[in-house]
Coordinates of C-alpha atoms and ligand atoms in Angstrom, one line a residue:
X143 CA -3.2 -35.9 19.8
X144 CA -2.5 -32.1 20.2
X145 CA 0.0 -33.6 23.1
X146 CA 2.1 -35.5 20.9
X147 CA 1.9 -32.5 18.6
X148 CA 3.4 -30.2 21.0
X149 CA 6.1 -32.7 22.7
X150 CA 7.2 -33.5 18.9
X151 CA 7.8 -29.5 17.9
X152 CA 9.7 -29.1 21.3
X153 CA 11.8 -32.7 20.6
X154 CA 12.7 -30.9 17.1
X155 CA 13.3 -27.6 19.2
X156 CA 15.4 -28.8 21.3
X157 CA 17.6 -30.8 18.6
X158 CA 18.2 -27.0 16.9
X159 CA 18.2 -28.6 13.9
X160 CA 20.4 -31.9 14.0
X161 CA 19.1 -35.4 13.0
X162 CA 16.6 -37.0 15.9
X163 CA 16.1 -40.9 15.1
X164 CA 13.0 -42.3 14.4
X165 CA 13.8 -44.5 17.1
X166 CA 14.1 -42.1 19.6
X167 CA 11.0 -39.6 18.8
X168 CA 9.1 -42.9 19.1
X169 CA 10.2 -43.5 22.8
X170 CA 10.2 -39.8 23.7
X171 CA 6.5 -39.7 21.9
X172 CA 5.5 -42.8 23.6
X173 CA 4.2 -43.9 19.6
X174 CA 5.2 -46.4 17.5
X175 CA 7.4 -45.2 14.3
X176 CA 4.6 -45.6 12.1
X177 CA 2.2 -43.5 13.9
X178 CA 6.0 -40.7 14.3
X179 CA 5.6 -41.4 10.2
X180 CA 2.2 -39.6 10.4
X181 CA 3.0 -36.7 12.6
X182 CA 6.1 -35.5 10.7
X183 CA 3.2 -35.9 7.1
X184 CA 0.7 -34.1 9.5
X185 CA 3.6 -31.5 10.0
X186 CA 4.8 -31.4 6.4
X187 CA 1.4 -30.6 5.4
X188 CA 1.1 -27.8 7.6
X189 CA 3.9 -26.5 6.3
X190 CA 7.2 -27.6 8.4
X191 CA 9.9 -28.6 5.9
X192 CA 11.2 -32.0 7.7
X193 CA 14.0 -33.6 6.3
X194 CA 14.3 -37.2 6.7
X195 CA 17.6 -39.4 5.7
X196 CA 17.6 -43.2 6.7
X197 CA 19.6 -44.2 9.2
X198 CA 19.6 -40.8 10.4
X199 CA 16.2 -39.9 11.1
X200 CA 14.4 -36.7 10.7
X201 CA 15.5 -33.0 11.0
X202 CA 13.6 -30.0 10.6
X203 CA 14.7 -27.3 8.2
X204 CA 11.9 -24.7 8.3
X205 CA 8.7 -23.8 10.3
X206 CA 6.2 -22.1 8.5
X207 CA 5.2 -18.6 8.4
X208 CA 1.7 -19.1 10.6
X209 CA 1.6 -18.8 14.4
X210 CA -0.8 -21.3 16.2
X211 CA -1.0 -22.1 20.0
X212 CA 2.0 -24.3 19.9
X213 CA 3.6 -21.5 18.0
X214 CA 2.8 -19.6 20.7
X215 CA 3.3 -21.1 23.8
X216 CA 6.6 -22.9 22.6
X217 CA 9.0 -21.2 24.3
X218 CA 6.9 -18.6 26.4
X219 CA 8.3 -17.1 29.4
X220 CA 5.4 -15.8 31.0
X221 CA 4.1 -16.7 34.3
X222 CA 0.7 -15.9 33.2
X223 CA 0.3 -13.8 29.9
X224 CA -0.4 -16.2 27.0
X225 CA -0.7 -19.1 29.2
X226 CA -4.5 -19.8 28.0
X227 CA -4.3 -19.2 24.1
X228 CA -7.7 -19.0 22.2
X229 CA -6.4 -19.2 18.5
X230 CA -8.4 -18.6 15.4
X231 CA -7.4 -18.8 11.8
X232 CA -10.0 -16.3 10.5
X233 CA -12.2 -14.7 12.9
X234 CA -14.0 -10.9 12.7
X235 CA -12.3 -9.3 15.1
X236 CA -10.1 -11.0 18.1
X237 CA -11.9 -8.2 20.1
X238 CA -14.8 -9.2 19.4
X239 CA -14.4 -13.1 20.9
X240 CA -12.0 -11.9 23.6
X241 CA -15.2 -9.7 24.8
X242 CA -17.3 -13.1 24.7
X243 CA -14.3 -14.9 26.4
X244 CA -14.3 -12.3 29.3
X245 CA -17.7 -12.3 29.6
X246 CA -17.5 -15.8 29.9
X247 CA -14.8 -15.5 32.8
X248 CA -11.5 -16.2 31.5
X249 CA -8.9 -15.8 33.3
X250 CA -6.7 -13.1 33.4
X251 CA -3.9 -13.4 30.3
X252 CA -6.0 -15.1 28.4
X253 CA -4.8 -14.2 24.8
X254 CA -7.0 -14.0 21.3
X255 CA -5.0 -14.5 18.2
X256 CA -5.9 -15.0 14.4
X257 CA -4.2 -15.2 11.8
X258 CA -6.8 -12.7 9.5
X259 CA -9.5 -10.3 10.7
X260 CA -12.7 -9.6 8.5
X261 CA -13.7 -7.3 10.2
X262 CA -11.0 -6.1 12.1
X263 CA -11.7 -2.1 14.1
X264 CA -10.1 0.9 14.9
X265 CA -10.9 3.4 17.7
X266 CA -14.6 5.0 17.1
X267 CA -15.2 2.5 14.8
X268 CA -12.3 2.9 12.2
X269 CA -11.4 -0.5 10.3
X270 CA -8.0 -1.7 10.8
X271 CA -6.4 -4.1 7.6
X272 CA -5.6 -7.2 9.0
X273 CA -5.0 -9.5 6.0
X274 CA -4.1 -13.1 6.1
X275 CA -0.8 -14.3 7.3
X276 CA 1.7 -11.2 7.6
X277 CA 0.4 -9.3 10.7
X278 CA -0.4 -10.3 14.7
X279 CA -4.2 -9.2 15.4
X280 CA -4.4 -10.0 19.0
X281 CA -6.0 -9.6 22.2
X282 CA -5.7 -9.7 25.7
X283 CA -7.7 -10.3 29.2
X284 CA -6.4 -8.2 31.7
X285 CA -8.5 -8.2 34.9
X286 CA -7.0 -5.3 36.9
X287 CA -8.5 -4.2 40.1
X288 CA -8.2 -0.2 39.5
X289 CA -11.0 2.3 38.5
X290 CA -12.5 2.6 35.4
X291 CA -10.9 6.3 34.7
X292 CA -7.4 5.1 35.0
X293 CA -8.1 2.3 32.1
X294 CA -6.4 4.4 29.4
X295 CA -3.0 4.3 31.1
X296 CA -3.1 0.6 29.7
X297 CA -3.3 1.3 26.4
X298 CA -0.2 3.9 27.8
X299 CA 1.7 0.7 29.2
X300 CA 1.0 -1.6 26.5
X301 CA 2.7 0.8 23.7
X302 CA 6.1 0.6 26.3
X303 CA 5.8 -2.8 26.1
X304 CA 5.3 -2.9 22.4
X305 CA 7.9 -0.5 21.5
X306 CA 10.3 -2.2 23.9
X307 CA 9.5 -5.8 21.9
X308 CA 10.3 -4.5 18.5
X309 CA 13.5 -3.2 19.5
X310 CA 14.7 -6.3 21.3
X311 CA 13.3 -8.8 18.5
X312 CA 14.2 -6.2 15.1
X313 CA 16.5 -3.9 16.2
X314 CA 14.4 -1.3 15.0
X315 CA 13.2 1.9 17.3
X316 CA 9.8 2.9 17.0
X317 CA 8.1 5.9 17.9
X318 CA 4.7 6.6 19.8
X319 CA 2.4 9.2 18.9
X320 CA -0.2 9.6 21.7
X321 CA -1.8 7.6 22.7
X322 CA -1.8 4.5 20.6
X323 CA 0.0 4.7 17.4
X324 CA 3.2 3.1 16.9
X325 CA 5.6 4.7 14.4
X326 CA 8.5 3.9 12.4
X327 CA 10.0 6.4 9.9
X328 CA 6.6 8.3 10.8
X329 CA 4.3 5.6 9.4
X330 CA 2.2 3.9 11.6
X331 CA 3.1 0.1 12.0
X332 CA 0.9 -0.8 15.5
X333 CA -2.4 0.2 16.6
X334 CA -3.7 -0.5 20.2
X335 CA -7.4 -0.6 21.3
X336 CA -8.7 -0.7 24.8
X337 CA -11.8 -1.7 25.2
X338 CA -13.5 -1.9 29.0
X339 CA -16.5 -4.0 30.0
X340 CA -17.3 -2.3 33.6
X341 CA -19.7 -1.0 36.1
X342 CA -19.0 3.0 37.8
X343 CA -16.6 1.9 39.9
X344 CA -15.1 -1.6 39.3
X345 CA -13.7 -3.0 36.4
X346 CA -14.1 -6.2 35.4
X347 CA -12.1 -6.7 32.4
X348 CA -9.9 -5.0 29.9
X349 CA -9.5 -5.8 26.2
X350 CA -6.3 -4.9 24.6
X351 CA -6.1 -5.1 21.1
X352 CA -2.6 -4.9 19.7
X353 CA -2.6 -5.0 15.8
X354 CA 0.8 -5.3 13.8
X355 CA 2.1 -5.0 10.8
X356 CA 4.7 -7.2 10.3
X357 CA 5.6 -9.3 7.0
X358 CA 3.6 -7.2 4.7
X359 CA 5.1 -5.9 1.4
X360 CA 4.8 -1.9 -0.2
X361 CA 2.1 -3.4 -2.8
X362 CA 0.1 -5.3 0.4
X363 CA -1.0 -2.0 1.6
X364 CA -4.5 -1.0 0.0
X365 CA -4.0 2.3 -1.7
X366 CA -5.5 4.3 1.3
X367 CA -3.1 2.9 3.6
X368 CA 0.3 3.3 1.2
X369 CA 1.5 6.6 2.3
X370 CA 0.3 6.2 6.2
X371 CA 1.3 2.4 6.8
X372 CA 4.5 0.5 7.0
X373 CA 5.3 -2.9 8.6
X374 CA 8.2 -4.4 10.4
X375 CA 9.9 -6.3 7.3
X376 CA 10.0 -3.0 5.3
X377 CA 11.8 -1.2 7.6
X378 CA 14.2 -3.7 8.6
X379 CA 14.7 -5.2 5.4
X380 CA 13.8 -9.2 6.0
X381 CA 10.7 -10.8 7.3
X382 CA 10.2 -11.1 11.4
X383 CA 9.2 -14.2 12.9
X384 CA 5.9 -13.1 14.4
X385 CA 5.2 -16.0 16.9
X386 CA 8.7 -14.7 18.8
X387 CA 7.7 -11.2 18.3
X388 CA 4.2 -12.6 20.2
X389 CA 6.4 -14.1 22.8
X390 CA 8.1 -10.9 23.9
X391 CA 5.0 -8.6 23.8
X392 CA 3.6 -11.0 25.9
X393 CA 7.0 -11.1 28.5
X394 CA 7.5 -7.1 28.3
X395 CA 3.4 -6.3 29.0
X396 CA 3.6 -8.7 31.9
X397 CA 6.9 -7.5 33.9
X398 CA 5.3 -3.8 33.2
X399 CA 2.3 -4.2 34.5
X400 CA 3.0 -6.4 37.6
X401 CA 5.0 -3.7 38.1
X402 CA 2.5 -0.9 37.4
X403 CA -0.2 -2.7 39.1
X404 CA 2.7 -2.9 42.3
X405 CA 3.9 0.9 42.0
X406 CA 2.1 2.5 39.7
X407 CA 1.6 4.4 36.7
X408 CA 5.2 6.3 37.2
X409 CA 7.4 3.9 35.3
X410 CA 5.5 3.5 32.6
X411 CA 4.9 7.3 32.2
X412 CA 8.7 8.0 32.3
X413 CA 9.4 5.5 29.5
X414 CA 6.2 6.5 27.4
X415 CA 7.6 9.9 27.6
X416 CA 11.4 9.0 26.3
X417 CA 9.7 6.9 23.0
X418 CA 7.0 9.7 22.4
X419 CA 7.2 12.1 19.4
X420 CA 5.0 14.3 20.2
X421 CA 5.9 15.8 23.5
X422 CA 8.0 19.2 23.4
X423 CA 6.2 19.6 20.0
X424 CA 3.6 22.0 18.3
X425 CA 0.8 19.7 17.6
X426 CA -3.0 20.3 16.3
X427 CA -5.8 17.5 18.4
X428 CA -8.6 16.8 16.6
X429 CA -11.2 16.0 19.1
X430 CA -14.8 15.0 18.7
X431 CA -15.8 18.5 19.3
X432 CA -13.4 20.9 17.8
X433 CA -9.6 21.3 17.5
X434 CA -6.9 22.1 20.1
X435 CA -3.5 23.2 18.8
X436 CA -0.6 24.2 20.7
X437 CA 2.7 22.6 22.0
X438 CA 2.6 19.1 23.9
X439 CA 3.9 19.6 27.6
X440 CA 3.3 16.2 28.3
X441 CA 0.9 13.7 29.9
X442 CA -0.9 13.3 33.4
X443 CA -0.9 10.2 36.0
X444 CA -3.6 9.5 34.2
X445 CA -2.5 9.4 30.9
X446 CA -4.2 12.3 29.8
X447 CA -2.6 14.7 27.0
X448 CA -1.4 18.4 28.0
X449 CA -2.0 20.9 25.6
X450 CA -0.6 24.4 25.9
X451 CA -2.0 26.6 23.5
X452 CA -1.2 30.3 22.3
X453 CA -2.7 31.9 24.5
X454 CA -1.1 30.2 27.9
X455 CA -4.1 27.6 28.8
X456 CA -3.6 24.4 29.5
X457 CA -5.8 21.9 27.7
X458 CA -7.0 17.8 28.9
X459 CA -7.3 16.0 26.2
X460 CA -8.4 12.6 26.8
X461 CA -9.4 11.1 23.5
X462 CA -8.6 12.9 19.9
X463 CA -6.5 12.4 16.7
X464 CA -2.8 14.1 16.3
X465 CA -1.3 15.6 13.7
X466 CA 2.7 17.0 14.2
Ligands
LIG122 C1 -6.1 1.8 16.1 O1 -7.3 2.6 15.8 O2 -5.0 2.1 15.7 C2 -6.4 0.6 16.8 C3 -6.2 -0.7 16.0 C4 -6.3 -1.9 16.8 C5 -6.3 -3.1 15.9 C6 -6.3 -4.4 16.8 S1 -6.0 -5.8 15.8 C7 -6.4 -6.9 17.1 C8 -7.7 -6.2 17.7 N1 -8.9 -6.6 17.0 C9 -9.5 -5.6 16.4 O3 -10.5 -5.7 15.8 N2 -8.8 -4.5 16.7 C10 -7.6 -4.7 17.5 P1 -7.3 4.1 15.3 O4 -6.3 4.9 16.0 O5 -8.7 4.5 15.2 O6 -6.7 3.9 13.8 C11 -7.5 3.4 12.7 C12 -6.9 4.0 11.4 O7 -5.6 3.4 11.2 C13 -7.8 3.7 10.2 O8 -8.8 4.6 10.1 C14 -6.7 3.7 9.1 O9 -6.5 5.0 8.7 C15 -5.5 3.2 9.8 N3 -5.2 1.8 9.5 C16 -6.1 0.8 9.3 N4 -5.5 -0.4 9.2 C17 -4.2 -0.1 9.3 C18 -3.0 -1.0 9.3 N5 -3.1 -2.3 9.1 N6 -1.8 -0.4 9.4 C19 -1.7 1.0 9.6 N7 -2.8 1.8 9.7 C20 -4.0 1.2 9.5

């Protein structure tokens, strides 16, 4: 069933909108035109807008605003990011069943994706808004074989990745504010989440949560969020098509961390370093324990902030809050 699904999206990709018989889905769907008939209602009522004139068959107009495994993986030009899809329309947090998932042993690229978190979460147990329909509240399986301590220069790599997809799919040119906010006109617009389930010295999997705002509107944004928040379609203008947006995420974390996990952290420290805001500036880090303030110098092979305060001293900081 879900077969014929996916060979009948791709027929009606393929045709980039022109008239396909009804004849001729039937042979390429190995159906008869009756059972064609119920697909394209099927498809309607998921909300494709399929035109359909006799003699000339059926075209497709629209798809709808959702994203879905077909969605997804139509298209995808990953070897293996995305290649196992576990899709969800409501779930409480796509970290939460990617944990289970990797617990479980899926492989590596395996990718969560719903459509709304309940109960969607932030670093140190923050919420993060993930309403219905007009973000991408994802995560992925990564299974690297490198220690424990060097984990954060994922979530490092992964806002490259992210930054890079916006520009090629909106035009647009983010910002990062260390060490996982995405900016645009200094409103944040992604948020990224690693999460680790290891022992001392081995990992065994990584969870990276990438949550986006993307279709939402000004009046979307719960008041608390208005002034801090911003999506995609604001700042360009028009909506974004979210499952291609998905697509090149997945592309641009997958060439930078094959190459990462070939050479390194260096590559992805350079280009962190040419989208970040805050290096080169005076900065205050709010930290667990008290707050550093001083002028960004830049970050570590590890991924760890530099701090140079007032007095001369150099300060680590490995997990804290930033204000400019
Ligand atoms: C983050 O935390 O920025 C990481 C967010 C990760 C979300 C993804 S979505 C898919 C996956 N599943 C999950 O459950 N989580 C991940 P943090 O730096 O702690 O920022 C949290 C703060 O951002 C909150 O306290 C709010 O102030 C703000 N915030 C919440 N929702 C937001 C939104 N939709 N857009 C912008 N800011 C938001």
């Amino acid at each position: 069933q879900s077969e014929i699904r996916k060979t009948l999206l791709e027929v009606f990709s393929n045709a980039k909108g022109e008239f396909i018989s009804g004849q001729k889905l039937s042979e390429q769907l190995g159906c008869s035109r009756t059972a064609v008939w119920k697909h394209i209602e099927d498809l309607r009522n998921e909300g494709y807008e399929l035109e359909a004139v006799r003699k000339l068959g059926y075209r497709i107009l629209s798809k709808p605003d959702k994203i879905s495994c077909n969605e997804i993986q139509l298209g995808l030009e990953t070897d293996t990011l995305g290649r196992n899809v576990y899709f969800e329309e409501t779930v409480t947090s796509t970290q939460k069943i990617a944990h289970r998932l990797a617990y479980e042993g899926a492989v590596e690229g395996t990718v969560v994706v719903a459509e709304e978190q309940t109960s969607g979460r932030g670093r140190l147990d923050r919420s993060w808004y993930s309403p219905k329909h007009t973000g991408i509240w994802m995560s992925i399986i990564l299974r690297p074989s490198i220690p424990p301590s060097r984990a954060p220069q994922l979530t490092l790599l992964t806002a490259v990745a992210v930054v890079q997809a916006i520009q090629e799919v909106t035009g647009l040119e983010p910002d990062i504010k260390w060490p996982n906010d995405i900016l645009l006109q200094q409103k944040k617009v992604v948020g990224i989440l690693t999460e680790l389930q290891a022992e001392t010295e081995r990992i065994n999997s990584v969870i990276i949560g990438i949550g986006i705002n993307v279709n939402q509107e000004r009046i979307h944004f719960p008041e608390e969020l208005s002034s801090i928040a911003t999506s995609l379609r604001l700042e360009k203008g028009e909506p974004v098509d979210r499952a291609k947006l998905i697509q090149c995420i997945l592309l641009k974390i997958e060439k930078l961390y094959k190459e990462y996990m070939q050479h390194g952290f260096k590559i992805v420290k350079l280009l962190w370093e040419s989208y970040s805001t805050s290096i080169g500036k005076h900065i205050v880090a709010r930290t667990l324990t008290g707050s550093i303030e001083g002028k960004a110098i830049g970050i570590t092979d590890e991924g760890v902030l530099l701090i140079e305060d007032l007095t001369g001293k150099i300060h680590q900081i490995y997990s804290a809050d930033i204000e400019i």
